mmCIF file with all atom_site columns, C-alpha atoms in Angstrom:
data_model
loop_
_atom_site.group_PDB
_atom_site.id
_atom_site.type_symbol
_atom_site.label_atom_id
_atom_site.label_alt_id
_atom_site.label_comp_id
_atom_site.label_asym_id
_atom_site.label_entity_id
_atom_site.label_seq_id
_atom_site.pdbx_PDB_ins_code
_atom_site.Cartn_x
_atom_site.Cartn_y
_atom_site.Cartn_z
_atom_site.occupancy
_atom_site.B_iso_or_equiv
_atom_site.pdbx_formal_charge
_atom_site.auth_seq_id
_atom_site.auth_comp_id
_atom_site.auth_asym_id
_atom_site.auth_atom_id
_atom_site.pdbx_PDB_model_num
ATOM 1   C CA . MET A 1 1   ? 50.786  96.194  95.643  1.00 0.00 ? 393 MET A CA 1
ATOM 2   C CA . LYS A 1 2   ? 52.096  93.470  92.956  1.00 0.00 ? 394 LYS A CA 1
ATOM 3   C CA . ALA A 1 3   ? 52.250  95.895  90.231  1.00 0.00 ? 395 ALA A CA 1
ATOM 4   C CA . LEU A 1 4   ? 54.402  98.979  92.654  1.00 0.00 ? 396 LEU A CA 1
ATOM 5   C CA . LEU A 1 5   ? 56.660  96.881  93.717  1.00 0.00 ? 397 LEU A CA 1
ATOM 6   C CA . PHE A 1 6   ? 57.030  94.731  89.519  1.00 0.00 ? 398 PHE A CA 1
ATOM 7   C CA . ALA A 1 7   ? 57.706  98.175  88.258  1.00 0.00 ? 399 ALA A CA 1
ATOM 8   C CA . LEU A 1 8   ? 59.802  98.929  91.416  1.00 0.00 ? 400 LEU A CA 1
ATOM 9   C CA . ALA A 1 9   ? 62.332  96.483  90.631  1.00 0.00 ? 401 ALA A CA 1
ATOM 10  C CA . LEU A 1 10  ? 62.135  96.958  86.791  1.00 0.00 ? 402 LEU A CA 1
ATOM 11  C CA . PHE A 1 11  ? 62.945  100.643 87.518  1.00 0.00 ? 403 PHE A CA 1
ATOM 12  C CA . VAL A 1 12  ? 66.408  99.652  90.221  1.00 0.00 ? 404 VAL A CA 1
ATOM 13  C CA . ILE A 1 13  ? 67.304  97.135  86.638  1.00 0.00 ? 405 ILE A CA 1
ATOM 14  C CA . ALA A 1 14  ? 67.429  99.809  84.567  1.00 0.00 ? 406 ALA A CA 1
ATOM 15  C CA . LEU A 1 15  ? 69.190  102.423 87.303  1.00 0.00 ? 407 LEU A CA 1
ATOM 16  C CA . ASP A 1 16  ? 71.556  99.564  87.714  1.00 0.00 ? 408 ASP A CA 1
ATOM 17  C CA . GLY A 1 17  ? 72.061  99.176  83.717  1.00 0.00 ? 409 GLY A CA 1
ATOM 18  C CA . HIS A 1 18  ? 73.919  95.719  83.569  1.00 0.00 ? 410 HIS A CA 1
ATOM 19  C CA . ALA A 1 19  ? 70.893  93.388  84.217  1.00 0.00 ? 411 ALA A CA 1
ATOM 20  C CA . GLY A 1 20  ? 71.373  90.456  82.446  1.00 0.00 ? 412 GLY A CA 1
ATOM 21  C CA . LYS A 1 21  ? 74.031  91.825  80.540  1.00 0.00 ? 413 LYS A CA 1
ATOM 22  C CA . TYR A 1 22  ? 77.333  90.443  82.332  1.00 0.00 ? 414 TYR A CA 1
ATOM 23  C CA . PRO A 1 23  ? 79.650  87.702  80.791  1.00 0.00 ? 415 PRO A CA 1
ATOM 24  C CA . ARG A 1 24  ? 78.088  84.512  82.907  1.00 0.00 ? 416 ARG A CA 1
ATOM 25  C CA . GLU A 1 25  ? 78.678  82.499  79.301  1.00 0.00 ? 417 GLU A CA 1
ATOM 26  C CA . ALA A 1 26  ? 82.945  83.347  79.748  1.00 0.00 ? 418 ALA A CA 1
ATOM 27  C CA . VAL A 1 27  ? 82.969  81.704  83.755  1.00 0.00 ? 419 VAL A CA 1
ATOM 28  C CA . VAL A 1 28  ? 82.104  77.763  83.470  1.00 0.00 ? 420 VAL A CA 1
ATOM 29  C CA . LYS A 1 29  ? 82.003  75.184  86.124  1.00 0.00 ? 421 LYS A CA 1
ATOM 30  C CA . VAL A 1 30  ? 84.178  72.044  86.541  1.00 0.00 ? 422 VAL A CA 1
ATOM 31  C CA . GLU A 1 31  ? 83.314  69.355  88.550  1.00 0.00 ? 423 GLU A CA 1
ATOM 32  C CA . VAL A 1 32  ? 85.589  66.783  89.971  1.00 0.00 ? 424 VAL A CA 1
ATOM 33  C CA . PRO A 1 33  ? 84.308  62.769  89.815  1.00 0.00 ? 425 PRO A CA 1
ATOM 34  C CA . MET A 1 34  ? 84.735  62.289  93.548  1.00 0.00 ? 426 MET A CA 1
ATOM 35  C CA . GLY A 1 35  ? 82.236  65.072  94.805  1.00 0.00 ? 427 GLY A CA 1
ATOM 36  C CA . GLY A 1 36  ? 82.718  69.029  94.632  1.00 0.00 ? 428 GLY A CA 1
ATOM 37  C CA . SER A 1 37  ? 82.672  72.085  92.426  1.00 0.00 ? 429 SER A CA 1
ATOM 38  C CA . GLY A 1 38  ? 84.763  74.947  90.945  1.00 0.00 ? 430 GLY A CA 1
ATOM 39  C CA . SER A 1 39  ? 84.826  77.347  88.146  1.00 0.00 ? 431 SER A CA 1
ATOM 40  C CA . ALA A 1 40  ? 86.880  78.465  85.289  1.00 0.00 ? 432 ALA A CA 1
ATOM 41  C CA . VAL A 1 41  ? 87.024  81.893  83.176  1.00 0.00 ? 433 VAL A CA 1
ATOM 42  C CA . VAL A 1 42  ? 87.345  80.995  79.188  1.00 0.00 ? 434 VAL A CA 1
ATOM 43  C CA . LEU A 1 43  ? 89.865  82.873  77.216  1.00 0.00 ? 435 LEU A CA 1
ATOM 44  C CA . GLN A 1 44  ? 89.898  81.410  74.183  1.00 0.00 ? 436 GLN A CA 1
ATOM 45  C CA . LYS A 1 45  ? 88.288  78.472  72.496  1.00 0.00 ? 437 LYS A CA 1
ATOM 46  C CA . ASP A 1 46  ? 89.680  74.878  74.201  1.00 0.00 ? 438 ASP A CA 1
ATOM 47  C CA . LEU A 1 47  ? 91.566  77.457  77.343  1.00 0.00 ? 439 LEU A CA 1
ATOM 48  C CA . MET A 1 48  ? 91.033  78.596  80.499  1.00 0.00 ? 440 MET A CA 1
ATOM 49  C CA . LEU A 1 49  ? 92.082  79.759  83.920  1.00 0.00 ? 441 LEU A CA 1
ATOM 50  C CA . THR A 1 50  ? 91.216  78.660  87.496  1.00 0.00 ? 442 THR A CA 1
ATOM 51  C CA . ALA A 1 51  ? 92.816  78.853  90.176  1.00 0.00 ? 443 ALA A CA 1
ATOM 52  C CA . ARG A 1 52  ? 95.546  75.934  91.087  1.00 0.00 ? 444 ARG A CA 1
ATOM 53  C CA . HIS A 1 53  ? 93.741  74.298  94.018  1.00 0.00 ? 445 HIS A CA 1
ATOM 54  C CA . VAL A 1 54  ? 91.428  73.873  91.797  1.00 0.00 ? 446 VAL A CA 1
ATOM 55  C CA . ALA A 1 55  ? 93.265  72.232  89.133  1.00 0.00 ? 447 ALA A CA 1
ATOM 56  C CA . ASP A 1 56  ? 94.894  69.795  91.357  1.00 0.00 ? 448 ASP A CA 1
ATOM 57  C CA . ASN A 1 57  ? 92.284  68.124  91.794  1.00 0.00 ? 449 ASN A CA 1
ATOM 58  C CA . GLU A 1 58  ? 92.429  64.151  89.912  1.00 0.00 ? 450 GLU A CA 1
ATOM 59  C CA . GLY A 1 59  ? 89.715  63.856  86.833  1.00 0.00 ? 451 GLY A CA 1
ATOM 60  C CA . LEU A 1 60  ? 88.759  67.229  86.352  1.00 0.00 ? 452 LEU A CA 1
ATOM 61  C CA . VAL A 1 61  ? 85.750  67.349  84.065  1.00 0.00 ? 453 VAL A CA 1
ATOM 62  C CA . LEU A 1 62  ? 83.669  70.326  82.417  1.00 0.00 ? 454 LEU A CA 1
ATOM 63  C CA . SER A 1 63  ? 79.819  70.494  84.283  1.00 0.00 ? 455 SER A CA 1
ATOM 64  C CA . ALA A 1 64  ? 78.076  70.514  80.895  1.00 0.00 ? 456 ALA A CA 1
ATOM 65  C CA . GLY A 1 65  ? 78.828  67.176  78.989  1.00 0.00 ? 457 GLY A CA 1
ATOM 66  C CA . GLY A 1 66  ? 81.465  65.404  81.434  1.00 0.00 ? 458 GLY A CA 1
ATOM 67  C CA . ALA A 1 67  ? 84.782  66.257  78.714  1.00 0.00 ? 459 ALA A CA 1
ATOM 68  C CA . ALA A 1 68  ? 88.034  66.041  80.631  1.00 0.00 ? 460 ALA A CA 1
ATOM 69  C CA . ILE A 1 69  ? 89.989  68.393  81.164  1.00 0.00 ? 461 ILE A CA 1
ATOM 70  C CA . LYS A 1 70  ? 94.057  68.812  81.178  1.00 0.00 ? 462 LYS A CA 1
ATOM 71  C CA . VAL A 1 71  ? 96.018  70.984  82.917  1.00 0.00 ? 463 VAL A CA 1
ATOM 72  C CA . VAL A 1 72  ? 98.432  72.957  80.799  1.00 0.00 ? 464 VAL A CA 1
ATOM 73  C CA . GLU A 1 73  ? 100.558 74.571  83.675  1.00 0.00 ? 465 GLU A CA 1
ATOM 74  C CA . THR A 1 74  ? 100.355 75.843  86.844  1.00 0.00 ? 466 THR A CA 1
ATOM 75  C CA . HIS A 1 75  ? 101.666 79.663  88.506  1.00 0.00 ? 467 HIS A CA 1
ATOM 76  C CA . ALA A 1 76  ? 104.797 78.543  90.337  1.00 0.00 ? 468 ALA A CA 1
ATOM 77  C CA . SER A 1 77  ? 103.527 80.782  93.701  1.00 0.00 ? 469 SER A CA 1
ATOM 78  C CA . TYR A 1 78  ? 99.843  81.804  92.662  1.00 0.00 ? 470 TYR A CA 1
ATOM 79  C CA . ASP A 1 79  ? 96.797  79.840  93.541  1.00 0.00 ? 471 ASP A CA 1
ATOM 80  C CA . VAL A 1 80  ? 96.167  79.855  88.961  1.00 0.00 ? 472 VAL A CA 1
ATOM 81  C CA . ALA A 1 81  ? 96.447  77.854  86.384  1.00 0.00 ? 473 ALA A CA 1
ATOM 82  C CA . ALA A 1 82  ? 95.811  77.225  82.596  1.00 0.00 ? 474 ALA A CA 1
ATOM 83  C CA . ILE A 1 83  ? 93.443  74.152  81.406  1.00 0.00 ? 475 ILE A CA 1
ATOM 84  C CA . LYS A 1 84  ? 92.188  73.249  78.324  1.00 0.00 ? 476 LYS A CA 1
ATOM 85  C CA . GLY A 1 85  ? 89.321  71.074  77.803  1.00 0.00 ? 477 GLY A CA 1
ATOM 86  C CA . ALA A 1 86  ? 86.411  70.785  75.429  1.00 0.00 ? 478 ALA A CA 1
ATOM 87  C CA . VAL A 1 87  ? 85.224  74.592  75.706  1.00 0.00 ? 479 VAL A CA 1
ATOM 88  C CA . ARG A 1 88  ? 83.625  77.667  73.059  1.00 0.00 ? 480 ARG A CA 1
ATOM 89  C CA . CYS A 1 89  ? 83.530  81.111  73.513  1.00 0.00 ? 481 CYS A CA 1
ATOM 90  C CA . PRO A 1 90  ? 82.448  83.981  74.196  1.00 0.00 ? 482 PRO A CA 1
ATOM 91  C CA . CYS A 1 91  ? 86.282  83.881  76.150  1.00 0.00 ? 483 CYS A CA 1
ATOM 92  C CA . ALA A 1 92  ? 86.491  86.943  78.988  1.00 0.00 ? 484 ALA A CA 1
ATOM 93  C CA . GLU A 1 93  ? 88.801  89.718  77.277  1.00 0.00 ? 485 GLU A CA 1
ATOM 94  C CA . MET A 1 94  ? 92.006  90.398  79.656  1.00 0.00 ? 486 MET A CA 1
ATOM 95  C CA . ALA A 1 95  ? 92.013  93.823  81.076  1.00 0.00 ? 487 ALA A CA 1
ATOM 96  C CA . ALA A 1 96  ? 95.174  96.134  80.682  1.00 0.00 ? 488 ALA A CA 1
ATOM 97  C CA . SER A 1 97  ? 95.908  97.095  84.405  1.00 0.00 ? 489 SER A CA 1
ATOM 98  C CA . ASP A 1 98  ? 94.832  95.788  87.491  1.00 0.00 ? 490 ASP A CA 1
ATOM 99  C CA . ALA A 1 99  ? 91.150  97.243  89.095  1.00 0.00 ? 491 ALA A CA 1
ATOM 100 C CA . LYS A 1 100 ? 91.819  100.502 90.784  1.00 0.00 ? 492 LYS A CA 1
ATOM 101 C CA . LEU A 1 101 ? 90.669  101.101 93.992  1.00 0.00 ? 493 LEU A CA 1
ATOM 102 C CA . ASP A 1 102 ? 87.466  101.988 94.498  1.00 0.00 ? 494 ASP A CA 1
ATOM 103 C CA . GLU A 1 103 ? 85.892  100.381 91.365  1.00 0.00 ? 495 GLU A CA 1
ATOM 104 C CA . MET A 1 104 ? 83.443  98.090  90.874  1.00 0.00 ? 496 MET A CA 1
ATOM 105 C CA . VAL A 1 105 ? 84.721  94.750  90.824  1.00 0.00 ? 497 VAL A CA 1
ATOM 106 C CA . THR A 1 106 ? 81.964  91.495  89.473  1.00 0.00 ? 498 THR A CA 1
ATOM 107 C CA . ILE A 1 107 ? 82.694  88.188  90.619  1.00 0.00 ? 499 ILE A CA 1
ATOM 108 C CA . ILE A 1 108 ? 81.261  85.244  88.637  1.00 0.00 ? 500 ILE A CA 1
ATOM 109 C CA . GLY A 1 109 ? 81.528  81.527  89.891  1.00 0.00 ? 501 GLY A CA 1
ATOM 110 C CA . TRP A 1 110 ? 79.964  78.707  90.539  1.00 0.00 ? 502 TRP A CA 1
ATOM 111 C CA . PRO A 1 111 ? 79.549  78.603  94.438  1.00 0.00 ? 503 PRO A CA 1
ATOM 112 C CA . ASN A 1 112 ? 78.691  75.095  95.853  1.00 0.00 ? 504 ASN A CA 1
ATOM 113 C CA . GLY A 1 113 ? 78.435  73.462  92.230  1.00 0.00 ? 505 GLY A CA 1
ATOM 114 C CA . ILE A 1 114 ? 74.110  75.567  92.073  1.00 0.00 ? 506 ILE A CA 1
ATOM 115 C CA . ALA A 1 115 ? 74.271  78.544  89.987  1.00 0.00 ? 507 ALA A CA 1
ATOM 116 C CA . ASN A 1 116 ? 76.130  80.791  88.209  1.00 0.00 ? 508 ASN A CA 1
ATOM 117 C CA . GLN A 1 117 ? 76.378  83.635  90.149  1.00 0.00 ? 509 GLN A CA 1
ATOM 118 C CA . VAL A 1 118 ? 77.145  86.673  90.403  1.00 0.00 ? 510 VAL A CA 1
ATOM 119 C CA . VAL A 1 119 ? 78.288  89.225  93.281  1.00 0.00 ? 511 VAL A CA 1
ATOM 120 C CA . ARG A 1 120 ? 79.564  93.003  93.128  1.00 0.00 ? 512 ARG A CA 1
ATOM 121 C CA . GLY A 1 121 ? 82.060  94.713  95.486  1.00 0.00 ? 513 GLY A CA 1
ATOM 122 C CA . GLU A 1 122 ? 84.325  97.479  95.283  1.00 0.00 ? 514 GLU A CA 1
ATOM 123 C CA . ALA A 1 123 ? 88.249  97.138  94.477  1.00 0.00 ? 515 ALA A CA 1
ATOM 124 C CA . GLN A 1 124 ? 89.886  97.687  97.942  1.00 0.00 ? 516 GLN A CA 1
ATOM 125 C CA . GLY A 1 125 ? 93.503  97.757  96.025  1.00 0.00 ? 517 GLY A CA 1
ATOM 126 C CA . LEU A 1 126 ? 96.086  95.870  95.308  1.00 0.00 ? 518 LEU A CA 1
ATOM 127 C CA . HIS A 1 127 ? 97.821  94.152  98.683  1.00 0.00 ? 519 HIS A CA 1
ATOM 128 C CA . ASP A 1 128 ? 100.655 92.100  99.800  1.00 0.00 ? 520 ASP A CA 1
ATOM 129 C CA . ILE A 1 129 ? 98.749  88.223  101.654 1.00 0.00 ? 521 ILE A CA 1
ATOM 130 C CA . PRO A 1 130 ? 100.818 86.375  104.308 1.00 0.00 ? 522 PRO A CA 1
ATOM 131 C CA . GLY A 1 131 ? 101.095 83.703  102.843 1.00 0.00 ? 523 GLY A CA 1
ATOM 132 C CA . TRP A 1 132 ? 98.823  84.641  99.478  1.00 0.00 ? 524 TRP A CA 1
ATOM 133 C CA . GLY A 1 133 ? 102.031 86.914  97.736  1.00 0.00 ? 525 GLY A CA 1
ATOM 134 C CA . ARG A 1 134 ? 99.973  90.159  96.276  1.00 0.00 ? 526 ARG A CA 1
ATOM 135 C CA . MET A 1 135 ? 96.203  90.299  95.905  1.00 0.00 ? 527 MET A CA 1
ATOM 136 C CA . LEU A 1 136 ? 93.869  92.638  94.698  1.00 0.00 ? 528 LEU A CA 1
ATOM 137 C CA . VAL A 1 137 ? 91.373  92.267  97.879  1.00 0.00 ? 529 VAL A CA 1
ATOM 138 C CA . VAL A 1 138 ? 87.217  92.766  97.106  1.00 0.00 ? 530 VAL A CA 1
ATOM 139 C CA . ALA A 1 139 ? 84.767  93.963  99.775  1.00 0.00 ? 531 ALA A CA 1
ATOM 140 C CA . VAL A 1 140 ? 82.837  91.268  98.772  1.00 0.00 ? 532 VAL A CA 1
ATOM 141 C CA . ALA A 1 141 ? 81.223  87.641  100.378 1.00 0.00 ? 533 ALA A CA 1
ATOM 142 C CA . THR A 1 142 ? 82.158  84.550  97.852  1.00 0.00 ? 534 THR A CA 1
ATOM 143 C CA . GLU A 1 143 ? 81.370  81.354  98.402  1.00 0.00 ? 535 GLU A CA 1
ATOM 144 C CA . GLY A 1 144 ? 83.057  77.915  97.977  1.00 0.00 ? 536 GLY A CA 1
ATOM 145 C CA . GLY A 1 145 ? 83.224  76.259  94.488  1.00 0.00 ? 537 GLY A CA 1
ATOM 146 C CA . ASN A 1 146 ? 83.345  80.351  93.264  1.00 0.00 ? 538 ASN A CA 1
ATOM 147 C CA . SER A 1 147 ? 87.206  79.481  93.754  1.00 0.00 ? 539 SER A CA 1
ATOM 148 C CA . GLY A 1 148 ? 88.575  80.104  89.376  1.00 0.00 ? 540 GLY A CA 1
ATOM 149 C CA . GLY A 1 149 ? 86.031  81.698  88.922  1.00 0.00 ? 541 GLY A CA 1
ATOM 150 C CA . GLY A 1 150 ? 86.367  85.757  87.346  1.00 0.00 ? 542 GLY A CA 1
ATOM 151 C CA . ALA A 1 151 ? 86.284  89.162  88.266  1.00 0.00 ? 543 ALA A CA 1
ATOM 152 C CA . PHE A 1 152 ? 85.080  91.338  85.989  1.00 0.00 ? 544 PHE A CA 1
ATOM 153 C CA . VAL A 1 153 ? 85.090  95.623  85.307  1.00 0.00 ? 545 VAL A CA 1
ATOM 154 C CA . MET A 1 154 ? 82.799  97.141  82.850  1.00 0.00 ? 546 MET A CA 1
ATOM 155 C CA . ARG A 1 155 ? 85.478  99.263  80.801  1.00 0.00 ? 547 ARG A CA 1
ATOM 156 C CA . ASP A 1 156 ? 85.216  101.238 77.688  1.00 0.00 ? 548 ASP A CA 1
ATOM 157 C CA . GLY A 1 157 ? 81.322  99.306  77.362  1.00 0.00 ? 549 GLY A CA 1
ATOM 158 C CA . ARG A 1 158 ? 83.352  95.647  78.117  1.00 0.00 ? 550 ARG A CA 1
ATOM 159 C CA . TRP A 1 159 ? 83.739  93.531  80.085  1.00 0.00 ? 551 TRP A CA 1
ATOM 160 C CA . GLN A 1 160 ? 87.005  92.680  81.226  1.00 0.00 ? 552 GLN A CA 1
ATOM 161 C CA . LEU A 1 161 ? 88.911  89.799  82.985  1.00 0.00 ? 553 LEU A CA 1
ATOM 162 C CA . VAL A 1 162 ? 91.198  91.980  86.210  1.00 0.00 ? 554 VAL A CA 1
ATOM 163 C CA . GLY A 1 163 ? 91.456  88.539  87.450  1.00 0.00 ? 555 GLY A CA 1
ATOM 164 C CA . ILE A 1 164 ? 90.682  84.735  89.048  1.00 0.00 ? 556 ILE A CA 1
ATOM 165 C CA . LEU A 1 165 ? 88.752  84.576  92.863  1.00 0.00 ? 557 LEU A CA 1
ATOM 166 C CA . VAL A 1 166 ? 91.345  81.743  94.400  1.00 0.00 ? 558 VAL A CA 1
ATOM 167 C CA . ALA A 1 167 ? 89.685  82.712  98.518  1.00 0.00 ? 559 ALA A CA 1
ATOM 168 C CA . GLY A 1 168 ? 86.879  84.690  100.277 1.00 0.00 ? 560 GLY A CA 1
ATOM 169 C CA . SER A 1 169 ? 85.098  85.287  103.171 1.00 0.00 ? 561 SER A CA 1
ATOM 170 C CA . LYS A 1 170 ? 82.067  86.995  104.601 1.00 0.00 ? 562 LYS A CA 1
ATOM 171 C CA . THR A 1 171 ? 83.490  90.073  104.280 1.00 0.00 ? 563 THR A CA 1
ATOM 172 C CA . GLN A 1 172 ? 85.980  90.129  101.510 1.00 0.00 ? 564 GLN A CA 1
ATOM 173 C CA . SER A 1 173 ? 88.017  88.149  98.520  1.00 0.00 ? 565 SER A CA 1
ATOM 174 C CA . LEU A 1 174 ? 91.268  87.578  97.065  1.00 0.00 ? 566 LEU A CA 1
ATOM 175 C CA . VAL A 1 175 ? 91.843  87.574  93.768  1.00 0.00 ? 567 VAL A CA 1
ATOM 176 C CA . VAL A 1 176 ? 94.725  86.986  91.741  1.00 0.00 ? 568 VAL A CA 1
ATOM 177 C CA . PRO A 1 177 ? 95.141  90.107  89.616  1.00 0.00 ? 569 PRO A CA 1
ATOM 178 C CA . ILE A 1 178 ? 95.552  90.416  86.118  1.00 0.00 ? 570 ILE A CA 1
ATOM 179 C CA . SER A 1 179 ? 98.834  91.736  86.467  1.00 0.00 ? 571 SER A CA 1
ATOM 180 C CA . THR A 1 180 ? 100.465 88.980  87.491  1.00 0.00 ? 572 THR A CA 1
ATOM 181 C CA . ILE A 1 181 ? 98.687  86.714  85.444  1.00 0.00 ? 573 ILE A CA 1
ATOM 182 C CA . ARG A 1 182 ? 99.327  88.303  82.502  1.00 0.00 ? 574 ARG A CA 1
ATOM 183 C CA . LYS A 1 183 ? 103.659 88.795  82.911  1.00 0.00 ? 575 LYS A CA 1
ATOM 184 C CA . TRP A 1 184 ? 102.816 84.597  83.754  1.00 0.00 ? 576 TRP A CA 1
ATOM 185 C CA . PHE A 1 185 ? 100.289 83.965  80.992  1.00 0.00 ? 577 PHE A CA 1
ATOM 186 C CA . GLU A 1 186 ? 102.396 85.293  78.064  1.00 0.00 ? 578 GLU A CA 1
ATOM 187 C CA . GLY A 1 187 ? 105.475 84.514  78.989  1.00 0.00 ? 579 GLY A CA 1
ATOM 188 C CA . ARG A 1 188 ? 104.478 80.723  78.383  1.00 0.00 ? 580 ARG A CA 1
ATOM 189 C CA . LYS A 1 189 ? 106.101 78.731  76.377  1.00 0.00 ? 581 LYS A CA 1
#
């Protein structure tokens, strides 16, 4: 019976085609010395994106090695920030466009600082959310500590970043869309 269940599990993994291939290494854990943690997405050597409410914590450090993190810039209207720290690639590739309606979105983060977790859900489109602005809504539950993690889609055989997770509930997650991030990030000095 165990052999049958194992074979069935391997068959499901083979059908999925993504097992073990998520861009986990591009998402790092950041910690606050007074307790708590969040996530950040590596864009290039020493440069990451995270949620502004994660970057606003004093004394933020990288989980691996405890290196200090410096806030480079925060977005004036959206919960997103650029931070610097001693990180190396693999790096996330920014998508050219936002997630499409019903496109499968994979969110990677460090919920409660315990493990690099992957959750998947369908994009519900871009919506104007009072108090948040224009956000990508994804039909998947996320937990605390995932904030600042990456939302990815598989396009042209590559994982591409379509946003930064900023909030979640038992039924959906809010993501700052890549179009907003690109406009802000590419306009930085």
